Every structure is written in C-alpha cells, then in structure tokens.
PDB file of C-alpha atoms and ligand atoms in Angstrom:
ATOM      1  CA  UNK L   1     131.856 184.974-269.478  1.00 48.00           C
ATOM      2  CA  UNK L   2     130.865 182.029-267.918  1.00 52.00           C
ATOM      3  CA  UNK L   3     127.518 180.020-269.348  1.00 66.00           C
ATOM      4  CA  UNK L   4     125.054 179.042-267.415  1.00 77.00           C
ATOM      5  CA  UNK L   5     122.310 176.092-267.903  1.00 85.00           C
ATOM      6  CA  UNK L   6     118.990 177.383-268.251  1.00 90.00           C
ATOM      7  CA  UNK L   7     115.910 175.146-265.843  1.00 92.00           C
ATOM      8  CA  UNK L   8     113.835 173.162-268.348  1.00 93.00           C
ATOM      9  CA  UNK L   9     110.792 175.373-267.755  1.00 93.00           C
ATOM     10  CA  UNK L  10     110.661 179.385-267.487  1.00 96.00           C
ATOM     11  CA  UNK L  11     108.504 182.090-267.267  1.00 97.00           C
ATOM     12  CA  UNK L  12     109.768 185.615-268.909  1.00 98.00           C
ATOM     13  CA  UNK L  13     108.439 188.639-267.914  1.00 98.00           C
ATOM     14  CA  UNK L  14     105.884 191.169-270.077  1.00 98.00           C
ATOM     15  CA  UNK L  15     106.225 194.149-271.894  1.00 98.00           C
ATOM     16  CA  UNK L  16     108.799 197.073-270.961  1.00 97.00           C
ATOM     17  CA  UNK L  17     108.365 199.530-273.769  1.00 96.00           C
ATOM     18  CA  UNK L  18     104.226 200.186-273.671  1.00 95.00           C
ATOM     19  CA  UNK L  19     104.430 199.034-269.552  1.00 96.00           C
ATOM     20  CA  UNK L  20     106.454 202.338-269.376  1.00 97.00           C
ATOM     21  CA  UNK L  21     104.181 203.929-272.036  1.00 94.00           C
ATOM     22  CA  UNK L  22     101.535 203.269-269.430  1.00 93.00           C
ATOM     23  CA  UNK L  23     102.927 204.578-266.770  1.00 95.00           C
ATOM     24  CA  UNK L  24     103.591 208.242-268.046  1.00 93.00           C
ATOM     25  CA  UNK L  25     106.736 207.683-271.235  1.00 94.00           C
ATOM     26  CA  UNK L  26     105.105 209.516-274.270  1.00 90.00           C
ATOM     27  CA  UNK L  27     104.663 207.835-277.106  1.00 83.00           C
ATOM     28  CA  UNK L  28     107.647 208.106-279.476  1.00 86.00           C
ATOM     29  CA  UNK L  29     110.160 208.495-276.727  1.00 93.00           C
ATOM     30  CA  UNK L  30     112.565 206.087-276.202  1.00 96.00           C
ATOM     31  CA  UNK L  31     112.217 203.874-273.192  1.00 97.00           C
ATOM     32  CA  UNK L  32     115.940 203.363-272.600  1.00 98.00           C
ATOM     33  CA  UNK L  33     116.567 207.249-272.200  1.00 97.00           C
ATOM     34  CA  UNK L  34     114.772 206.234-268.652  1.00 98.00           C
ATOM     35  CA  UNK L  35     117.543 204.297-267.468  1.00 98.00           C
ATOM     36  CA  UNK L  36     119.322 207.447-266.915  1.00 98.00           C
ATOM     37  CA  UNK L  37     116.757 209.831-266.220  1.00 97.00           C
ATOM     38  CA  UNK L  38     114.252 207.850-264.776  1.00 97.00           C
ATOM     39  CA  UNK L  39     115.716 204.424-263.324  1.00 98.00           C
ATOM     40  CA  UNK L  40     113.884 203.772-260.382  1.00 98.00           C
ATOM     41  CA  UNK L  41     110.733 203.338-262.770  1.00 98.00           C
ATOM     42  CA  UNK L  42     112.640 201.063-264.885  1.00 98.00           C
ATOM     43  CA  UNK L  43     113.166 199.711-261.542  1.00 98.00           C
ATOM     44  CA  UNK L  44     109.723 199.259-260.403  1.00 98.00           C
ATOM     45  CA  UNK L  45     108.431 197.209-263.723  1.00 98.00           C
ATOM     46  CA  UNK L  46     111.284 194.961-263.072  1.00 98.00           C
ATOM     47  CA  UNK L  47     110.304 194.580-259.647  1.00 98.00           C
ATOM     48  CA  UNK L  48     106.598 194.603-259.949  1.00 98.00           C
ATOM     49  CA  UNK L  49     107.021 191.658-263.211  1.00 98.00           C
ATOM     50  CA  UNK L  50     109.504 189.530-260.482  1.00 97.00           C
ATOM     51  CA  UNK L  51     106.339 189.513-258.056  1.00 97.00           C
ATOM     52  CA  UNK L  52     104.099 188.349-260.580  1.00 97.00           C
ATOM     53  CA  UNK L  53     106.115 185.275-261.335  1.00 96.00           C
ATOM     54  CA  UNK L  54     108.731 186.200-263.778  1.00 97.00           C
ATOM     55  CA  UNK L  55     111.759 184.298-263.466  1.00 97.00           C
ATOM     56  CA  UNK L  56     113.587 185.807-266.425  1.00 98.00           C
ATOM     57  CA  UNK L  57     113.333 190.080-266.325  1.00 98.00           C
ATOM     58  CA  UNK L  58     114.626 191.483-269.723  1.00 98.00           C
ATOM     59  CA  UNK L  59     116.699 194.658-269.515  1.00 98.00           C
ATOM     60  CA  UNK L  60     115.274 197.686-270.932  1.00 98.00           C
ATOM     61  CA  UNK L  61     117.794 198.130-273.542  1.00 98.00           C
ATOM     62  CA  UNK L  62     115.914 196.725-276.643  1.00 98.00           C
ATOM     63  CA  UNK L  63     116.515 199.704-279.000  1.00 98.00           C
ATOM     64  CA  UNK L  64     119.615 200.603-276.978  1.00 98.00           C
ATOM     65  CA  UNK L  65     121.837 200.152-280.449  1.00 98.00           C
ATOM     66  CA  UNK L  66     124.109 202.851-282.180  1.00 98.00           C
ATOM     67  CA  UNK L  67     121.659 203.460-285.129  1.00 98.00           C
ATOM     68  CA  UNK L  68     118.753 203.432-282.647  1.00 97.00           C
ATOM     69  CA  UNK L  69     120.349 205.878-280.483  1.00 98.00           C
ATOM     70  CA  UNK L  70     121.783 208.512-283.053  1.00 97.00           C
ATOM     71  CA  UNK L  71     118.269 208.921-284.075  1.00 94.00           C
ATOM     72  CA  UNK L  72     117.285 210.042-280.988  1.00 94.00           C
ATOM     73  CA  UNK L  73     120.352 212.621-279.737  1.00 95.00           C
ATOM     74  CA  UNK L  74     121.807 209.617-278.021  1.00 96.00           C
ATOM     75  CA  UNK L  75     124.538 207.985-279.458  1.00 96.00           C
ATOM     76  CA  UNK L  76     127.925 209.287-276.831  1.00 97.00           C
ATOM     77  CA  UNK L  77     125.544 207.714-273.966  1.00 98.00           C
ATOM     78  CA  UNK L  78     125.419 204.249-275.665  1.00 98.00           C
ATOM     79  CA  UNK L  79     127.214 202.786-273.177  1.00 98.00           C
ATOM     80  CA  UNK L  80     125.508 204.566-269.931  1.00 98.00           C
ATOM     81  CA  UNK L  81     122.741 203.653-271.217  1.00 98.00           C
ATOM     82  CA  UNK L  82     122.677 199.930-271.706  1.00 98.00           C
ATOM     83  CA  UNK L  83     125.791 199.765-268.866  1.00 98.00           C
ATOM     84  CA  UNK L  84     122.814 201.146-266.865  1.00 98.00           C
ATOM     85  CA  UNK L  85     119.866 199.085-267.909  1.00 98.00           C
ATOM     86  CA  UNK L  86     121.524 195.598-266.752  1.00 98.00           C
ATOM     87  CA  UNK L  87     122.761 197.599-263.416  1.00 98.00           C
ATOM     88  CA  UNK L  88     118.828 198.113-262.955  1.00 98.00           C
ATOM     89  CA  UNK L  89     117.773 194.734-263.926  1.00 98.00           C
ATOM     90  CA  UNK L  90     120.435 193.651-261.402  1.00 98.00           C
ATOM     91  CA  UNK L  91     119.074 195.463-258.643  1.00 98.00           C
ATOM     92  CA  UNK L  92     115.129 194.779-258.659  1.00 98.00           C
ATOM     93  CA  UNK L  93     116.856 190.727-259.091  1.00 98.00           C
ATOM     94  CA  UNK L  94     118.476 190.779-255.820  1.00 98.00           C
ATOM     95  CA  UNK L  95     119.676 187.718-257.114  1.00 96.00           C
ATOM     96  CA  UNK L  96     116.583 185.791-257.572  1.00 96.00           C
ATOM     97  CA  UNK L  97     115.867 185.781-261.668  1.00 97.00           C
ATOM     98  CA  UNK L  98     118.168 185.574-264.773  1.00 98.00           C
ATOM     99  CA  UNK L  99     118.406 188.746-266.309  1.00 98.00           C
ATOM    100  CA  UNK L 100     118.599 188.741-270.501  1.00 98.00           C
ATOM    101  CA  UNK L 101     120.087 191.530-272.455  1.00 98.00           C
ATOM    102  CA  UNK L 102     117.171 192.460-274.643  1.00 98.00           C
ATOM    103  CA  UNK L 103     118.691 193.477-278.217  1.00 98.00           C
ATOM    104  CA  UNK L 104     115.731 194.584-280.650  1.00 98.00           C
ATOM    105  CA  UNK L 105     116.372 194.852-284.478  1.00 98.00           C
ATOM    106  CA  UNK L 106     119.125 197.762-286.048  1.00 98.00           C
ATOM    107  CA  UNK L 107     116.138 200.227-286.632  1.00 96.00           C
ATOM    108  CA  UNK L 108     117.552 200.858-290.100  1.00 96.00           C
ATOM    109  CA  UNK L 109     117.242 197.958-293.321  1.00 95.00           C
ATOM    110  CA  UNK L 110     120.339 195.933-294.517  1.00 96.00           C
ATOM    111  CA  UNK L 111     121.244 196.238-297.837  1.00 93.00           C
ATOM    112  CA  UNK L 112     119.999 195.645-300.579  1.00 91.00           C
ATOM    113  CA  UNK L 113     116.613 197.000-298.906  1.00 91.00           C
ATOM    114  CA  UNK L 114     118.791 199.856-297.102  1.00 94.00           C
ATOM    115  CA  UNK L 115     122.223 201.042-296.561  1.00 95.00           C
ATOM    116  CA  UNK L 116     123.675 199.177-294.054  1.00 97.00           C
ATOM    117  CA  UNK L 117     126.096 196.763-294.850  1.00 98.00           C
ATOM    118  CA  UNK L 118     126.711 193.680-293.430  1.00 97.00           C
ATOM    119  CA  UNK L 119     129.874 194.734-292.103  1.00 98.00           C
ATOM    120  CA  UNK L 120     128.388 197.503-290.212  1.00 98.00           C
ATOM    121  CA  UNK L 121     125.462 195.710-288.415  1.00 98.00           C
ATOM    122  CA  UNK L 122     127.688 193.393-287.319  1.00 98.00           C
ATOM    123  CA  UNK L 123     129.879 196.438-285.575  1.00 98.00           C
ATOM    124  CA  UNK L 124     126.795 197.649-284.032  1.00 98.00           C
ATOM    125  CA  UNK L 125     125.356 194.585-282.904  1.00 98.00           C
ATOM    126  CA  UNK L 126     128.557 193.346-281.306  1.00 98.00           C
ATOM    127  CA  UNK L 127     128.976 196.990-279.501  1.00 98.00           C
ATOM    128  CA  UNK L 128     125.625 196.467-277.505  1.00 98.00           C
ATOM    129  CA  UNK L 129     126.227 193.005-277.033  1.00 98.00           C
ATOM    130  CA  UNK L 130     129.556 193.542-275.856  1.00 98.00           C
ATOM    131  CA  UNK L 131     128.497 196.289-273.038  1.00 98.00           C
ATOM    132  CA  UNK L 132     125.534 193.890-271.666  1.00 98.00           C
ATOM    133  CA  UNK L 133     127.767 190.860-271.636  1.00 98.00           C
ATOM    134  CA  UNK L 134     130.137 192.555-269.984  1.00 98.00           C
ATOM    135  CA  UNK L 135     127.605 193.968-267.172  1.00 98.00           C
ATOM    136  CA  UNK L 136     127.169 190.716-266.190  1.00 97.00           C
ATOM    137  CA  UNK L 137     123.646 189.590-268.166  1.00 98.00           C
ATOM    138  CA  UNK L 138     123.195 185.964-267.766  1.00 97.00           C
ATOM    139  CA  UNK L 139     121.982 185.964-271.273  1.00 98.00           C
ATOM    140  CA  UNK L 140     121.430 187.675-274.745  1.00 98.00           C
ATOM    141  CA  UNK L 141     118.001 187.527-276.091  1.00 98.00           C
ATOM    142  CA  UNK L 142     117.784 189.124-279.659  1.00 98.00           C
ATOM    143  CA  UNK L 143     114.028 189.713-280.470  1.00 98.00           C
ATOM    144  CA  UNK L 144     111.336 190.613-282.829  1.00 98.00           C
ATOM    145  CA  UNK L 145     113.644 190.228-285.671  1.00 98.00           C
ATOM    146  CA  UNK L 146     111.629 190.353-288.950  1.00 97.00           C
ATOM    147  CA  UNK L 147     114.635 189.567-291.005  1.00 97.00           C
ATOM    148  CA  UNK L 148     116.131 186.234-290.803  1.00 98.00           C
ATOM    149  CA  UNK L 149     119.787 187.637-292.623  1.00 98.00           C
ATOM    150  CA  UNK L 150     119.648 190.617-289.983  1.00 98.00           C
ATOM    151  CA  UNK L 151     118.802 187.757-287.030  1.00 98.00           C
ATOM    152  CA  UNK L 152     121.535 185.591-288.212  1.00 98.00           C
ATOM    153  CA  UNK L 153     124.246 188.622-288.134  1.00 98.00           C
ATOM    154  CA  UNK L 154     122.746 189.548-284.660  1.00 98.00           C
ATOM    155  CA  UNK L 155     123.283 185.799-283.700  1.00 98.00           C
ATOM    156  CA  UNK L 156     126.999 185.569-284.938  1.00 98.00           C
ATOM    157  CA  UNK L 157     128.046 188.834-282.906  1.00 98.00           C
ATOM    158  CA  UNK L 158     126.520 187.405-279.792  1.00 98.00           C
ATOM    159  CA  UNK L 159     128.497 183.896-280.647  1.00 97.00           C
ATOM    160  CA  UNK L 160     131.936 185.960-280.413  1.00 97.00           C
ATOM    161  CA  UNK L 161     131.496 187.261-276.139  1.00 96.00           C
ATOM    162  CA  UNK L 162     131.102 182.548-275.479  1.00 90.00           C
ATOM    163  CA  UNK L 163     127.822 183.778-273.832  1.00 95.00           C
ATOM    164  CA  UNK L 164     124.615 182.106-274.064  1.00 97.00           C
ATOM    165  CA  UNK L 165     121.958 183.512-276.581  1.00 98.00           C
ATOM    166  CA  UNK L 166     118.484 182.867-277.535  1.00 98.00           C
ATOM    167  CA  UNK L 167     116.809 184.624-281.193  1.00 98.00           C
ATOM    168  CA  UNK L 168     112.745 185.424-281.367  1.00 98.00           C
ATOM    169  CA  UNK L 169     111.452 186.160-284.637  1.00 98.00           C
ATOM    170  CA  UNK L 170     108.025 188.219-285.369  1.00 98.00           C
ATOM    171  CA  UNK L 171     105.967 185.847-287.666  1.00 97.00           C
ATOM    172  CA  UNK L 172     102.796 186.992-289.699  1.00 94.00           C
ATOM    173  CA  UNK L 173     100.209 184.286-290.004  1.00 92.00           C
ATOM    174  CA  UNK L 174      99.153 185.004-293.522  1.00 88.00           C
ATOM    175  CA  UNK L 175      97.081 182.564-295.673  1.00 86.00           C
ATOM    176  CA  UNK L 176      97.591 179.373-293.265  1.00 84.00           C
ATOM    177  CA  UNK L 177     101.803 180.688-293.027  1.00 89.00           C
ATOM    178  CA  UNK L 178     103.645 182.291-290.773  1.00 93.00           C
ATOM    179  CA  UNK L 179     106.397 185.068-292.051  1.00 95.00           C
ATOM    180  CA  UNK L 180     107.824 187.459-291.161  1.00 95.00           C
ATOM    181  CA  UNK L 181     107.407 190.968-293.308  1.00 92.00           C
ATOM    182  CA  UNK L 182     110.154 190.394-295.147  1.00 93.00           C
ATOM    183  CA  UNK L 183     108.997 186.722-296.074  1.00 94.00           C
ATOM    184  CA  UNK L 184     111.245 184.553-294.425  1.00 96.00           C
ATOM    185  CA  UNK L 185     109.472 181.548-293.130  1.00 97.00           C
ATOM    186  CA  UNK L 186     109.097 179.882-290.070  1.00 98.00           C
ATOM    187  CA  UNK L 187     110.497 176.593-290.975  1.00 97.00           C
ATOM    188  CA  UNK L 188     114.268 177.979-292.827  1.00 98.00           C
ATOM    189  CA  UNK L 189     114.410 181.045-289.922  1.00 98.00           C
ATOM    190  CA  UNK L 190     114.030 177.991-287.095  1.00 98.00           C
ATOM    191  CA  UNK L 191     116.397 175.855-288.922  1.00 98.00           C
ATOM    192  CA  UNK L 192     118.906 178.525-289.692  1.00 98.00           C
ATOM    193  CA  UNK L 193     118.954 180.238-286.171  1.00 98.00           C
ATOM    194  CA  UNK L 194     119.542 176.314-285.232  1.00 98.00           C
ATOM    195  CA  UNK L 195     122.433 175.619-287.876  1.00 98.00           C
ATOM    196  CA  UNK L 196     124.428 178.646-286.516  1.00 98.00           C
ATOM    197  CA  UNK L 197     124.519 178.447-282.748  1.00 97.00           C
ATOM    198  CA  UNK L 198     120.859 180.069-281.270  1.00 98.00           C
ATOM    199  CA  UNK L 199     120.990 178.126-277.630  1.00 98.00           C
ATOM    200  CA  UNK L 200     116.806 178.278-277.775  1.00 98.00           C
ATOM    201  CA  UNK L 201     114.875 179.944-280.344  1.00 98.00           C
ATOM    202  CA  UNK L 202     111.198 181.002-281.073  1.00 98.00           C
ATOM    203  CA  UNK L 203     108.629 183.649-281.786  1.00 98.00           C
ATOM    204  CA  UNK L 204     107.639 187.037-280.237  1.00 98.00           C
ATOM    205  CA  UNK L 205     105.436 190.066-280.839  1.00 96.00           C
ATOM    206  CA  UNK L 206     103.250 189.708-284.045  1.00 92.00           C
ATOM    207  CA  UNK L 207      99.584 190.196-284.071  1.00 90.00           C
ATOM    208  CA  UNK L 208      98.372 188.517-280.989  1.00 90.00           C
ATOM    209  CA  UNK L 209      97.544 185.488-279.143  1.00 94.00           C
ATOM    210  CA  UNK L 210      95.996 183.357-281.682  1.00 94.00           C
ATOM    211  CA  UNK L 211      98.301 183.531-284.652  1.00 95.00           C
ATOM    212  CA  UNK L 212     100.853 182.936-282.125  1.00 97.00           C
ATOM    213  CA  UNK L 213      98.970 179.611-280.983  1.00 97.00           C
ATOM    214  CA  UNK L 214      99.617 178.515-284.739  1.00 97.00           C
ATOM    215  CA  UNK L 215     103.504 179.764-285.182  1.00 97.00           C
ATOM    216  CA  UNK L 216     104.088 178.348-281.837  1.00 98.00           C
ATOM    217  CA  UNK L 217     103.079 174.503-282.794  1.00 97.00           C
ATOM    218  CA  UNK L 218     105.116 174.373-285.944  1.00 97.00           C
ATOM    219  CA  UNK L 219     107.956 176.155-284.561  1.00 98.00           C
ATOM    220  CA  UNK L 220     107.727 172.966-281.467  1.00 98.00           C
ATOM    221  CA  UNK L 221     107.654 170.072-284.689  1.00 97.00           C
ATOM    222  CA  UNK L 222     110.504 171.700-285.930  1.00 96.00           C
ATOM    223  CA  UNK L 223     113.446 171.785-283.580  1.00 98.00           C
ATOM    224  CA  UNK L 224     114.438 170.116-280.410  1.00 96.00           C
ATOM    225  CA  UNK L 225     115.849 173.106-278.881  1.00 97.00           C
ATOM    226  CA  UNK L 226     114.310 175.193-276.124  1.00 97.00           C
ATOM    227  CA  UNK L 227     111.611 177.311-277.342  1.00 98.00           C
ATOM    228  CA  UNK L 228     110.656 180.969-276.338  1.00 98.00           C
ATOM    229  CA  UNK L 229     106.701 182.409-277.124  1.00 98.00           C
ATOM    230  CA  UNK L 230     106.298 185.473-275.982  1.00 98.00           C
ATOM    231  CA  UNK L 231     102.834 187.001-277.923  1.00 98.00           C
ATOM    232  CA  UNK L 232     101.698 190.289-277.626  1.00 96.00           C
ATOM    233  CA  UNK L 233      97.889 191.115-275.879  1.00 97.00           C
ATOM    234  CA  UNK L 234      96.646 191.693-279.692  1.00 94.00           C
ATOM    235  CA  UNK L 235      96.195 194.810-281.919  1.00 91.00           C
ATOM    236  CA  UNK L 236      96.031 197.642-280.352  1.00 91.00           C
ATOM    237  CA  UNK L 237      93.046 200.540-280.469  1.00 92.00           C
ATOM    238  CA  UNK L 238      92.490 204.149-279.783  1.00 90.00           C
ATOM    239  CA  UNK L 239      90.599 204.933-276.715  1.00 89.00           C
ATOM    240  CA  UNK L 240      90.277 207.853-275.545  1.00 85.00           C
ATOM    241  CA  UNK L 241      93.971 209.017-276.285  1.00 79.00           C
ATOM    242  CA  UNK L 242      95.338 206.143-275.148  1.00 81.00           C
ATOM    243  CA  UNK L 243      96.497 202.659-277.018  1.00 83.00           C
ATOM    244  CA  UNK L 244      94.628 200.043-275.557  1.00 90.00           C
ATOM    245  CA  UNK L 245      95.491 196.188-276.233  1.00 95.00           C
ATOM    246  CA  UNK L 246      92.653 193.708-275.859  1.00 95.00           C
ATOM    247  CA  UNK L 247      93.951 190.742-274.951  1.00 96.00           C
ATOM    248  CA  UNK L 248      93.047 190.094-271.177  1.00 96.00           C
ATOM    249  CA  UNK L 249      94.871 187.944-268.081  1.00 96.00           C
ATOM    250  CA  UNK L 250      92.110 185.745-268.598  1.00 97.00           C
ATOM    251  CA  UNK L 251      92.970 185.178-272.305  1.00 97.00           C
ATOM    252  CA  UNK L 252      96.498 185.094-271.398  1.00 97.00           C
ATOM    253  CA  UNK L 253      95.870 182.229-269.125  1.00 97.00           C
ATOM    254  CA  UNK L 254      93.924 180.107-271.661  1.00 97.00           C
ATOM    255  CA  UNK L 255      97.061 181.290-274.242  1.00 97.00           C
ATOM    256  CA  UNK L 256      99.829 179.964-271.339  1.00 97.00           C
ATOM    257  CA  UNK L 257      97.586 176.457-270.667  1.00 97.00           C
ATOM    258  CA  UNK L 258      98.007 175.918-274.471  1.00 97.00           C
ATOM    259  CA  UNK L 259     101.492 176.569-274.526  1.00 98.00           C
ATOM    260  CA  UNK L 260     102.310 174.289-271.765  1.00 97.00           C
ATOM    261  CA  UNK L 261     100.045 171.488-273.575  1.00 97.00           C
ATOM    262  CA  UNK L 262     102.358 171.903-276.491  1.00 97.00           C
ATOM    263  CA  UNK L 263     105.370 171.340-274.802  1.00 97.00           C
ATOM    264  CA  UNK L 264     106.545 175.398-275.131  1.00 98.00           C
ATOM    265  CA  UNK L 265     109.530 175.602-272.723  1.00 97.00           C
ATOM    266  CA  UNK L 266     109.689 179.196-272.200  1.00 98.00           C
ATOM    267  CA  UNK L 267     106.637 181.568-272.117  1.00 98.00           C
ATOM    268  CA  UNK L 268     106.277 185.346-271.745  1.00 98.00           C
ATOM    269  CA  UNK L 269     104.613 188.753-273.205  1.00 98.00           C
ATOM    270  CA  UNK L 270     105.500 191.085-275.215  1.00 98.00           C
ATOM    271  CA  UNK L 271     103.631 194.698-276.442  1.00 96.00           C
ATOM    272  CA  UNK L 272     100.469 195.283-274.276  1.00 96.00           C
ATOM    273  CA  UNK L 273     100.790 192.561-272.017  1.00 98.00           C
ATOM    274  CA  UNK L 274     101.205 193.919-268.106  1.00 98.00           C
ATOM    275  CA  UNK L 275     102.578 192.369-264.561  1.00 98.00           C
ATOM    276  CA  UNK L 276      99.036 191.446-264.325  1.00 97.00           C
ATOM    277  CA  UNK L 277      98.898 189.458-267.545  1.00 97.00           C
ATOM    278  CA  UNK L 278     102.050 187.828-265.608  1.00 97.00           C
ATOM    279  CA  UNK L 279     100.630 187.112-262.959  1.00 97.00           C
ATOM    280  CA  UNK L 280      98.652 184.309-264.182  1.00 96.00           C
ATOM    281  CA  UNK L 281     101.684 182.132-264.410  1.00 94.00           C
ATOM    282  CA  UNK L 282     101.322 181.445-260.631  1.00 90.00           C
ATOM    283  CA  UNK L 283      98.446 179.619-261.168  1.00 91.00           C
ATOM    284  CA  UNK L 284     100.755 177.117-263.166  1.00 89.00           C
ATOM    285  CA  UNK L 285     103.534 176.830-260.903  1.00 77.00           C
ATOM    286  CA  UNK L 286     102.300 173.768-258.729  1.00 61.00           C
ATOM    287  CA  UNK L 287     102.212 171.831-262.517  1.00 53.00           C
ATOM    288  CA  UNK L 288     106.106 172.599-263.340  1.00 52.00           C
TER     289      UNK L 288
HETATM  290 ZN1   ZN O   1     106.106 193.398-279.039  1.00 87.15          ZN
END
C-alpha cells in the first residue's frame, strides 16, 4: 500500500454508531450489520458529515472484528462487512476526503483480565486490518482503546500492511489525571504508542468536552507528533426513550477554538456529536 502525507491541519468527521442510532438503528444492534442491509444510510451520514466540513470520514466498521462479530451471528460475513464499509466510505468521497479504517477495541479482555491471548488479538486485529487496507483506506485509525497493551498489539498488526496508522485512547480525568479504566496513563500510553510506530496519536470518546480540554493539553506537551481529539457531546440522559447528549454546536465551537489555540492538529467527534456539531468547523476554515 502506498502512504500518503497527511495536510498539517484536519477536520474528522462525528459520530457513526449513535448518528445511526438516531436515525432509526436500535439500540444494541450493531451498526456495521447496515453496511449490508442498509448501505445507502451508511451512505448518507458519510455524505451529510463531508458537507459539514469533514475532510477525514471514518468507515463504519469500528466493531467490525471477529470477536465483535461472532457475538452478534456475524462472523462468515467479516469480510462483506468491513470489504463493504470502505466501498461506502468510498462512494459518498467521490474522491474528495481521506477515508480511515475505524478499528474499535476486541470487545473481549486480554489476559490476565480475560481469555484472549496475545497471540490471538493479534490474529484478529491483523484480519480487519488486513481487509480495510486492502479496500483501499488511506488510513487505519484504532480508537477508544482503554488498554494501552491491547492498543499497542492493535498498533503492531497495523505496522505489518506499511500503511499509515494513527491510535486514540479513552482517558478518564480522575483526581486532576487522565486514565484510562484500566489505569494506564496519559503520559506512558502517548509515549509508548510513540516508541512503536503510531504516525499521530491522541484521545477520543471519554466523558465529554471538558475533561477532554485537560487530556488534550498534556497529551500536546508530550509528543511532537500529530495529534487527534475527537470528544464526545458529554454524558448522555434519558429523555423520553431516547439517549440524549448535551453537549451543543455551540459548545462544540468554543471546544474546537480551544483546540486550535493549543496547537491540536486534528479535531473531530465522537458519541453524540452530529453533522451539525460538524458543521461548525466551517466557521474555522478561513483561519487554517
Ligand atoms: Zn465515543
């Protein structure tokens, strides 16, 4: 696969799983079973996050992993399924934004918190990785890892298909510290994604906007390479059946202003936020 140089500056797109959630996927349902039975909505989020000013759409493949997929009836469509989530992405691009082969976490633990060996995640990272490379993604982002060992292993089978790859971590901000869940810290999970090969690195998901304001500075003192934020629109609440996330475009404009400020390179949403939330980038063009 040939690599390509990523622009200085870009803007990712928002959420896929709870955008789909929103428009009619029940909850608990796994968004990548769409790309077979219901692409053209895959489709239209693409399309409708590339209008809002995305310059990087993610494919909708993010829990499109063996483990992931057994678990849900899927596993013989593995490779329809992701095959067909980067032929989507491709086709609401028309050429005109990267496309990233979104890999999420194994959806089981490693040992010694679970059963899966090292050995084995490896095998089922590298099969995803190998079917999005292959249909032509111009990158790999692995995301909302909450376990730097299980990040690193995703890293090192992206490192074997010479493409380029980015790693986002979910941080907690817990008694002035970001961790993740399983307690790895911002500062050795940066420096180790560095030390073995991540191309840009960063933070997405966790609790919202303003934790994210904090993970995001130290994460920029602590390496020189690109950096990805990509926060969720905060915690979630019930109303009236529905999950509804509070953060709005306006807060996600004052959120992108300080991002820029602290020299973030790359900046997008994650859980909640919406083509509108997006949209704001726009406004920030003229300054790139
Ligand atoms: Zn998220």
């Amino acid at each position: 696969m040939k690599r390509i140089n990523l622009p200085k500056r870009l803007f990712f797109d928002g959420a896929m799983g709870t955008e789909l959630q929103r428009r009619g996927l029940p909850a608990g349902s796994p968004p990548e079973i769409l790309n077979l039975q219901n692409p053209s909505l895959v489709e239209e989020v693409h399309r409708d996050y590339i209008k809002a000013g995305a310059m990087v759409i993610e494919t909708n493949t993010f829990g499109g992993n063996r483990i992931r997929l057994r678990r849900a009836g899927l596993e013989d469509k593995i490779e329809e399924i992701n095959r067909k989530g980067v032929e989507i992405a491709k086709k609401a691009s028309e050429g005109k934004v990267f496309i990233a082969g979104s890999i999420g976490p194994l959806g089981e633990l490693l040992a010694p918190f679970g059963d899966i060996t090292e050995e084995e995640a490896e095998e089922v990272f590298s099969e995803q990785i190998k079917i999005l490379v292959e249909a032509g993604v111009d990158f790999i982002l692995i995301e909302t890892m909450i376990y730097l060992q299980e990040a690193l292993i995703a890293l090192k089978s992206a490192k074997k298909y010479n493409t380029l790859v980015g790693v986002t971590m979910s941080f907690e901000w817990i008694r002035n510290h970001g961790r993740t869940p399983f307690g790895d810290d911002i500062e050795t999970s940066i420096k180790r994604l560095q030390e073995e090969g991540a191309d840009f690195v960063g933070a997405n998901c966790g609790k919202g906007i303003e934790d994210m304001i904090k993970i995001a500075e130290i994460i920029r003192k602590i390496t020189d390479l690109p950096v990805l934020i990509q926060p969720n629109a905060g915690i979630p609440k019930w109303e009236n059946g529905k999950l509804v996330y509070p953060a709005t475009p306006n807060d996600f404009k004052i959120f992108v202003e300080k991002m820029l400020n602290l020299g973030i390179d790359f900046i997008g949403g994650c859980c909640g936020t919406t083509p509108t939330h997006i949209g704001v980038f726009k406004e920030f063009c003229p300054k790139l």
